[in-house]
Short mmCIF file of C-alpha atoms in Angstrom, two decimals:
data_model
loop_
_atom_site.label_atom_id
_atom_site.label_comp_id
_atom_site.label_asym_id
_atom_site.label_seq_id
_atom_site.Cartn_x
_atom_site.Cartn_y
_atom_site.Cartn_z
CA UNK A 375 -70.43 193.67 -360.37
CA UNK A 376 -68.86 196.91 -359.12
CA UNK A 377 -68.41 199.97 -361.32
CA UNK A 378 -67.47 203.59 -360.70
CA UNK A 379 -69.27 206.62 -361.99
CA UNK A 380 -67.31 209.20 -363.96
CA UNK A 381 -68.50 211.97 -361.66
CA UNK A 382 -67.48 212.68 -358.08
CA UNK A 383 -69.59 212.98 -354.96
CA UNK A 384 -69.17 215.89 -352.56
CA UNK A 385 -66.44 213.95 -350.73
CA UNK A 386 -64.32 214.05 -353.90
CA UNK A 387 -64.61 210.34 -354.64
CA UNK A 388 -66.61 208.63 -357.43
CA UNK A 389 -69.94 207.00 -356.74
CA UNK A 390 -69.61 203.21 -356.54
CA UNK A 391 -72.37 201.30 -358.35
CA UNK A 392 -73.16 197.66 -357.56
CA UNK A 393 -75.17 195.33 -359.78
CA UNK A 394 -76.86 192.18 -358.45
CA UNK A 395 -78.29 189.49 -360.74
CA UNK A 396 -80.13 186.23 -360.13
CA UNK A 397 -80.82 183.18 -362.31
CA UNK A 398 -84.16 184.67 -363.38
CA UNK A 399 -82.40 187.66 -364.99
CA UNK A 400 -83.67 190.14 -362.43
CA UNK A 401 -81.13 192.97 -362.25
CA UNK A 402 -80.86 195.24 -359.20
CA UNK A 403 -78.54 198.25 -359.09
CA UNK A 404 -77.38 200.01 -355.93
CA UNK A 405 -75.03 202.84 -354.97
CA UNK A 406 -72.76 203.32 -351.98
CA UNK A 407 -73.88 206.94 -351.51
CA UNK A 408 -76.81 206.62 -349.13
CA UNK A 409 -76.72 202.81 -349.53
CA UNK A 410 -79.28 203.57 -352.23
CA UNK A 411 -81.45 201.32 -354.36
CA UNK A 412 -81.26 202.73 -357.90
CA UNK A 413 -83.09 200.22 -360.07
CA UNK A 414 -84.90 196.87 -360.22
CA UNK A 415 -85.45 195.46 -363.68
CA UNK A 416 -88.00 192.65 -363.72
CA UNK A 417 -88.43 190.22 -366.67
CA UNK A 418 -92.11 189.98 -367.64
CA UNK A 419 -94.10 187.02 -368.98
CA UNK A 420 -94.15 188.51 -372.50
CA UNK A 421 -90.35 188.72 -372.65
CA UNK A 422 -90.14 192.44 -371.92
CA UNK A 423 -88.31 193.96 -368.96
CA UNK A 424 -90.03 196.37 -366.58
CA UNK A 425 -88.37 198.91 -364.28
CA UNK A 426 -90.14 198.75 -360.92
CA UNK A 427 -88.40 201.58 -359.02
CA UNK A 428 -88.33 205.33 -359.35
CA UNK A 429 -84.88 206.77 -359.93
CA UNK A 430 -82.72 209.49 -361.46
CA UNK A 431 -80.81 209.38 -364.74
CA UNK A 432 -77.32 209.61 -363.18
CA UNK A 433 -75.81 209.07 -359.71
CA UNK A 434 -74.93 212.72 -359.20
CA UNK A 435 -78.60 213.69 -359.52
CA UNK A 436 -79.56 211.80 -356.36
CA UNK A 437 -78.13 214.41 -353.95
CA UNK A 438 -80.04 217.07 -355.92
CA UNK A 439 -83.49 215.62 -355.14
CA UNK A 440 -85.36 215.84 -351.85
CA UNK A 441 -87.62 212.78 -352.17
CA UNK A 442 -85.07 210.34 -350.66
CA UNK A 443 -85.38 208.08 -353.74
CA UNK A 444 -84.22 204.57 -352.78
CA UNK A 445 -82.02 205.81 -349.93
CA UNK A 446 -81.24 204.29 -346.54
CA UNK A 447 -82.73 206.45 -343.79
CA UNK A 448 -81.37 206.92 -340.26
CA UNK A 449 -80.76 207.27 -337.40
CA UNK A 450 -84.46 207.75 -337.06
CA UNK A 451 -86.77 207.36 -340.05
CA UNK A 452 -89.92 209.49 -340.28
CA UNK A 453 -90.62 212.38 -337.91
CA UNK A 454 -89.67 213.39 -334.39
CA UNK A 455 -92.01 216.13 -333.17
CA UNK A 456 -90.32 219.40 -332.21
CA UNK A 457 -86.96 217.67 -332.72
CA UNK A 458 -86.79 216.46 -329.13
CA UNK A 459 -87.68 213.55 -326.87
CA UNK A 460 -87.20 212.29 -323.34
CA UNK A 461 -84.65 209.53 -322.80
CA UNK A 462 -83.91 208.10 -319.36
CA UNK A 463 -85.16 211.27 -317.69
CA UNK A 464 -83.25 213.71 -319.89
CA UNK A 465 -84.37 215.83 -322.84
CA UNK A 466 -82.52 215.04 -326.08
CA UNK A 467 -82.64 217.71 -328.78
CA UNK A 468 -81.86 216.66 -332.36
CA UNK A 469 -81.35 218.81 -335.44
CA UNK A 470 -84.55 219.88 -337.23
CA UNK A 471 -84.89 219.23 -340.95
CA UNK A 472 -88.57 219.93 -341.68
CA UNK A 473 -89.60 223.16 -340.00
CA UNK A 474 -89.32 222.67 -336.25
CA UNK A 475 -89.46 218.88 -336.60
CA UNK A 476 -86.86 216.34 -337.58
CA UNK A 477 -87.54 214.22 -340.66
CA UNK A 478 -85.53 211.12 -341.66
CA UNK A 479 -82.61 211.57 -339.29
CA UNK A 480 -81.83 215.26 -339.73
CA UNK A 481 -80.37 217.60 -342.34
CA UNK A 482 -77.39 215.26 -342.86
CA UNK A 483 -79.04 211.89 -342.35
CA UNK A 484 -77.71 208.52 -343.44
CA UNK A 485 -79.07 209.08 -346.96
CA UNK A 486 -76.45 211.82 -347.42
CA UNK A 487 -73.42 209.70 -346.46
CA UNK A 488 -71.10 207.37 -348.27
CA UNK A 489 -71.50 203.88 -346.87
CA UNK A 490 -68.49 201.57 -347.10
CA UNK A 491 -68.79 198.38 -349.15
CA UNK A 492 -67.83 195.64 -346.70
CA UNK A 493 -68.45 192.66 -349.00
CA UNK A 494 -70.08 191.79 -352.28
CA UNK A 495 -71.15 188.74 -354.30
CA UNK A 496 -73.26 188.32 -357.45
CA UNK A 497 -76.44 188.44 -355.37
CA UNK A 498 -75.51 190.32 -352.17
CA UNK A 499 -73.80 193.49 -351.00
CA UNK A 500 -73.10 194.61 -347.43
CA UNK A 501 -72.68 198.30 -346.63
CA UNK A 502 -71.40 199.70 -343.32
CA UNK A 503 -71.61 203.13 -341.71
CA UNK A 504 -70.40 204.63 -338.44
CA UNK A 505 -72.30 207.56 -336.97
CA UNK A 506 -70.35 209.53 -334.34
CA UNK A 507 -71.57 210.50 -330.88
CA UNK A 508 -73.65 213.67 -331.27
CA UNK A 509 -74.34 213.14 -334.99
CA UNK A 510 -77.47 215.21 -335.83
CA UNK A 511 -77.95 215.53 -332.06
CA UNK A 512 -78.21 211.81 -331.27
CA UNK A 513 -76.34 210.32 -328.30
CA UNK A 514 -73.62 207.73 -328.67
CA UNK A 515 -71.70 206.16 -331.51
CA UNK A 516 -73.81 203.97 -333.78
CA UNK A 517 -72.46 201.30 -336.11
CA UNK A 518 -74.83 200.19 -338.87
CA UNK A 519 -74.87 197.59 -341.64
CA UNK A 520 -77.20 197.39 -344.60
CA UNK A 521 -77.32 194.03 -346.37
CA UNK A 522 -79.07 193.80 -349.73
CA UNK A 523 -79.75 190.34 -351.18
CA UNK A 524 -81.39 189.39 -354.46
CA UNK A 525 -82.98 185.98 -353.91
CA UNK A 526 -83.85 183.27 -356.41
CA UNK A 527 -87.57 183.88 -355.82
CA UNK A 528 -87.10 187.50 -356.92
CA UNK A 529 -87.03 189.23 -353.56
CA UNK A 530 -85.00 192.31 -352.78
CA UNK A 531 -84.13 191.55 -349.16
CA UNK A 532 -82.95 194.49 -347.05
CA UNK A 533 -81.59 193.86 -343.58
CA UNK A 534 -80.48 196.72 -341.36
CA UNK A 535 -78.48 196.07 -338.21
CA UNK A 536 -77.12 198.52 -335.66
CA UNK A 537 -75.35 198.70 -332.33
CA UNK A 538 -74.79 201.68 -330.01
CA UNK A 539 -72.52 202.58 -327.10
CA UNK A 540 -75.17 204.85 -325.51
CA UNK A 541 -78.94 204.42 -325.41
CA UNK A 542 -80.54 205.95 -328.51
CA UNK A 543 -83.74 205.51 -330.53
CA UNK A 544 -82.97 203.74 -333.82
CA UNK A 545 -85.30 203.36 -336.77
CA UNK A 546 -83.71 202.44 -340.12
CA UNK A 547 -85.59 202.00 -343.38
CA UNK A 548 -85.22 202.25 -347.14
CA UNK A 549 -87.20 205.00 -348.85
CA UNK A 550 -87.63 203.21 -352.18
CA UNK A 551 -90.54 204.24 -354.41
CA UNK A 552 -92.36 201.81 -356.68
CA UNK A 553 -94.24 202.18 -359.94
CA UNK A 554 -95.05 198.69 -361.18
CA UNK A 555 -96.29 200.03 -364.52
CA UNK A 556 -92.66 200.65 -365.43
CA UNK A 557 -93.39 204.21 -366.59
CA UNK A 558 -94.20 207.66 -365.24
CA UNK A 559 -97.85 206.81 -364.67
CA UNK A 560 -100.23 207.64 -361.83
CA UNK A 561 -99.78 205.00 -359.11
CA UNK A 562 -103.24 205.72 -357.78
CA UNK A 563 -104.34 203.23 -360.44
CA UNK A 564 -102.29 200.54 -358.68
CA UNK A 565 -104.18 198.11 -356.47
CA UNK A 566 -103.00 197.88 -352.87
CA UNK A 567 -103.61 195.45 -350.04
CA UNK A 568 -102.27 196.52 -346.65
CA UNK A 569 -102.78 194.02 -343.84
CA UNK A 570 -103.22 196.45 -340.97
CA UNK A 571 -106.10 197.07 -338.56
CA UNK A 572 -104.98 200.52 -337.34
CA UNK A 573 -103.42 203.65 -338.78
CA UNK A 574 -101.98 206.80 -337.24
CA UNK A 575 -103.69 210.12 -338.06
CA UNK A 576 -101.32 213.09 -338.43
CA UNK A 577 -101.51 216.87 -338.68
CA UNK A 578 -100.41 218.95 -341.68
CA UNK A 579 -96.76 218.49 -340.67
CA UNK A 580 -97.07 214.70 -340.52
CA UNK A 581 -96.97 214.68 -336.71
CA UNK A 582 -99.30 212.18 -334.93
CA UNK A 583 -101.94 213.89 -332.81
CA UNK A 584 -104.72 211.54 -331.65
CA UNK A 585 -103.16 208.09 -331.36
CA UNK A 586 -103.98 205.00 -333.37
CA UNK A 587 -107.34 204.70 -335.11
CA UNK A 588 -109.12 201.63 -336.50
CA UNK A 589 -109.09 201.43 -340.32
CA UNK A 590 -112.57 199.87 -340.33
CA UNK A 591 -115.14 202.07 -342.08
CA UNK A 592 -112.49 204.59 -343.17
CA UNK A 593 -110.61 205.34 -346.40
CA UNK A 594 -107.57 203.73 -344.76
CA UNK A 595 -108.99 200.20 -344.89
CA UNK A 596 -106.85 198.30 -347.40
CA UNK A 597 -107.32 194.90 -345.78
CA UNK A 598 -109.11 193.84 -348.96
CA UNK A 599 -107.35 194.92 -352.16
CA UNK A 600 -108.57 198.18 -353.71
CA UNK A 601 -107.14 200.84 -355.97
CA UNK A 602 -105.35 203.68 -354.24
CA UNK A 603 -107.68 206.02 -356.16
CA UNK A 604 -110.91 204.49 -354.80
CA UNK A 605 -111.06 206.55 -351.61
CA UNK A 606 -108.30 209.05 -352.37
CA UNK A 607 -108.62 212.44 -350.61
CA UNK A 608 -112.07 211.44 -349.35
CA UNK A 609 -111.55 212.55 -345.74
CA UNK A 610 -109.83 215.17 -343.62
CA UNK A 611 -107.01 212.86 -342.48
CA UNK A 612 -105.85 212.54 -346.09
CA UNK A 613 -106.55 216.15 -347.07
CA UNK A 614 -104.16 217.40 -344.39
CA UNK A 615 -101.21 215.83 -346.25
CA UNK A 616 -102.48 215.76 -349.86
CA UNK A 617 -103.29 212.05 -349.82
CA UNK A 618 -102.00 208.95 -348.11
CA UNK A 619 -98.87 209.57 -346.05
CA UNK A 620 -99.62 207.58 -342.92
CA UNK A 621 -98.23 204.79 -340.78
CA UNK A 622 -100.15 201.53 -340.39
CA UNK A 623 -99.67 199.12 -337.48
CA UNK A 624 -99.28 195.73 -339.11
CA UNK A 625 -101.21 192.54 -338.34
CA UNK A 626 -98.02 190.47 -338.70
CA UNK A 627 -96.54 192.07 -335.55
CA UNK A 628 -92.96 191.60 -336.69
CA UNK A 629 -93.30 188.13 -338.21
CA UNK A 630 -91.33 188.55 -341.45
CA UNK A 631 -92.64 185.24 -342.81
CA UNK A 632 -96.11 186.77 -343.20
CA UNK A 633 -97.03 189.15 -346.03
CA UNK A 634 -97.91 192.65 -344.84
CA UNK A 635 -98.81 194.19 -348.21
CA UNK A 636 -99.43 193.40 -351.86
CA UNK A 637 -99.33 195.80 -354.79
CA UNK A 638 -100.49 195.20 -358.36
CA UNK A 639 -99.68 197.27 -361.44
CA UNK A 640 -102.53 198.91 -363.32
CA UNK A 641 -102.40 196.19 -366.02
CA UNK A 642 -102.20 193.43 -363.34
CA UNK A 643 -99.12 191.98 -365.03
CA UNK A 644 -96.76 192.65 -362.12
CA UNK A 645 -97.34 192.07 -358.41
CA UNK A 646 -95.17 192.94 -355.45
CA UNK A 647 -95.51 191.23 -352.06
CA UNK A 648 -94.00 192.88 -348.98
CA UNK A 649 -92.68 191.17 -345.85
CA UNK A 650 -91.11 192.85 -342.82
CA UNK A 651 -90.06 192.34 -339.22
CA UNK A 652 -90.90 195.99 -338.49
CA UNK A 653 -94.10 196.73 -336.57
CA UNK A 654 -95.41 199.38 -338.98
CA UNK A 655 -95.33 200.59 -342.57
CA UNK A 656 -95.57 204.18 -343.75
CA UNK A 657 -97.65 204.21 -346.93
CA UNK A 658 -96.81 207.32 -348.94
CA UNK A 659 -98.58 207.87 -352.26
CA UNK A 660 -96.01 210.33 -353.57
CA UNK A 661 -98.19 213.33 -352.79
CA UNK A 662 -95.34 215.84 -353.18
CA UNK A 663 -93.16 214.20 -355.84
CA UNK A 664 -93.71 216.91 -358.43
CA UNK A 665 -90.46 218.28 -359.83
CA UNK A 666 -88.35 215.35 -358.59
CA UNK A 667 -85.67 214.40 -361.10
CA UNK A 668 -86.47 211.22 -363.05
CA UNK A 669 -84.67 209.01 -365.56
CA UNK A 670 -86.18 211.07 -368.39
CA UNK A 671 -86.22 214.76 -369.31
CA UNK A 672 -89.66 214.97 -367.69
CA UNK A 673 -89.51 215.21 -363.87
CA UNK A 674 -91.81 213.06 -361.78
CA UNK A 675 -95.25 214.41 -361.01
CA UNK A 676 -97.16 213.89 -357.78
CA UNK A 677 -98.52 210.36 -357.34
CA UNK A 678 -96.13 208.73 -359.84
CA UNK A 679 -94.52 206.51 -357.18
CA UNK A 680 -95.55 204.96 -353.89
CA UNK A 681 -93.43 204.10 -350.88
CA UNK A 682 -94.02 201.38 -348.29
CA UNK A 683 -91.45 202.21 -345.62
CA UNK A 684 -90.99 199.57 -342.91
CA UNK A 685 -90.33 201.17 -339.53
CA UNK A 686 -91.48 202.05 -336.04
CA UNK A 687 -94.46 204.38 -335.88
CA UNK A 688 -93.47 208.04 -336.41
CA UNK A 689 -92.51 210.05 -333.34
CA UNK A 690 -92.21 206.84 -331.32
CA UNK A 691 -89.55 208.27 -328.96
CA UNK A 692 -92.32 210.52 -327.62
CA UNK A 693 -94.94 207.76 -327.42
CA UNK A 694 -93.72 204.78 -325.38
CA UNK A 695 -97.37 203.84 -324.82
CA UNK A 696 -97.86 202.63 -328.39
CA UNK A 697 -98.29 198.83 -328.84
CA UNK A 698 -94.96 198.05 -330.51
CA UNK A 699 -91.45 197.11 -329.37
CA UNK A 700 -89.35 199.82 -327.71
CA UNK A 701 -87.58 201.96 -330.32
CA UNK A 702 -84.70 202.73 -327.93
CA UNK A 703 -81.59 200.63 -328.60
CA UNK A 704 -79.23 200.12 -325.69
CA UNK A 705 -75.58 199.05 -325.42
CA UNK A 706 -75.23 195.29 -325.69
CA UNK A 707 -78.38 194.98 -327.84
CA UNK A 708 -78.59 194.73 -331.62
CA UNK A 709 -81.18 196.43 -333.77
CA UNK A 710 -82.30 194.15 -336.63
CA UNK A 711 -84.91 195.06 -339.21
CA UNK A 712 -85.61 192.85 -342.23
CA UNK A 713 -87.82 193.82 -345.17
CA UNK A 714 -88.37 191.95 -348.42
CA UNK A 715 -90.01 193.14 -351.63
CA UNK A 716 -90.91 190.18 -353.85
CA UNK A 717 -91.73 190.69 -357.53
CA UNK A 718 -94.10 188.31 -359.30
CA UNK A 719 -94.70 188.57 -363.04
CA UNK A 720 -98.26 187.46 -363.80
#
């Protein structure tokens, strides 16, 4: 179902809202601005319905918040150190958006654009976006699609595709936040399993500094389920960024048929399983969410939502030595990244 908001975006046109429904009465709402996930309402075993995603009260509030709630991120998700990288022997300088560094594609990234609705059914919507040569400093024209599907086994499936006419690093993700309690509660009481053997330490700006590190015998070992709170802020790597905000290199190595993470609500009545073809996931515990507009009169506080962003490792254009596929997309190739979030009422 497609509806229009009564308010206008900065391009003078109304926000377009899309509702997907499956036979299990799961209802997912999206918006064309930023190809954004707004809501996922999950029927529970007791007959109630639980909202699993963080979000704002109205569409026009999304451009007012800086947490990237539910938005599609590009051209390059996460950080590029000093807003520059080497590509085929030349230095490429992109626009900074977090101090001297670039975060999530620049000051006018893909989250701040209207994506076109190419097609829509009851359970699927396809968005498209064209990014011009030089956009935010990146070389070449990029054409992207974002396909959202709601499956009959209660998965939100997100597939990003892209092509370019000049070589360019590409790293698309969705910055959705989850709170499986269905309320503005502290997600550090959620239980998390993250099937990764290595994580990437970062400095206070979120920039990698020492290469990959084994999770074994550290607070970053989520290979067996544990609460986020169990080892929270227990070491210097976390303290630098107020908690967990780190990339993990996944055991699945791009096999989207294998689970890479599981999350359980505090009451253990809702589980979410995560699958992705991306090599890494950025686990962000919502360390700086305070003041972010919510669906209620009370803004979100820190640690009231967690993100599991599927992507290349941060600053990958400057680290070709890392054990993952090349993040540079070239003409004639197609970037494809598939991520699925499956909800299981217990």
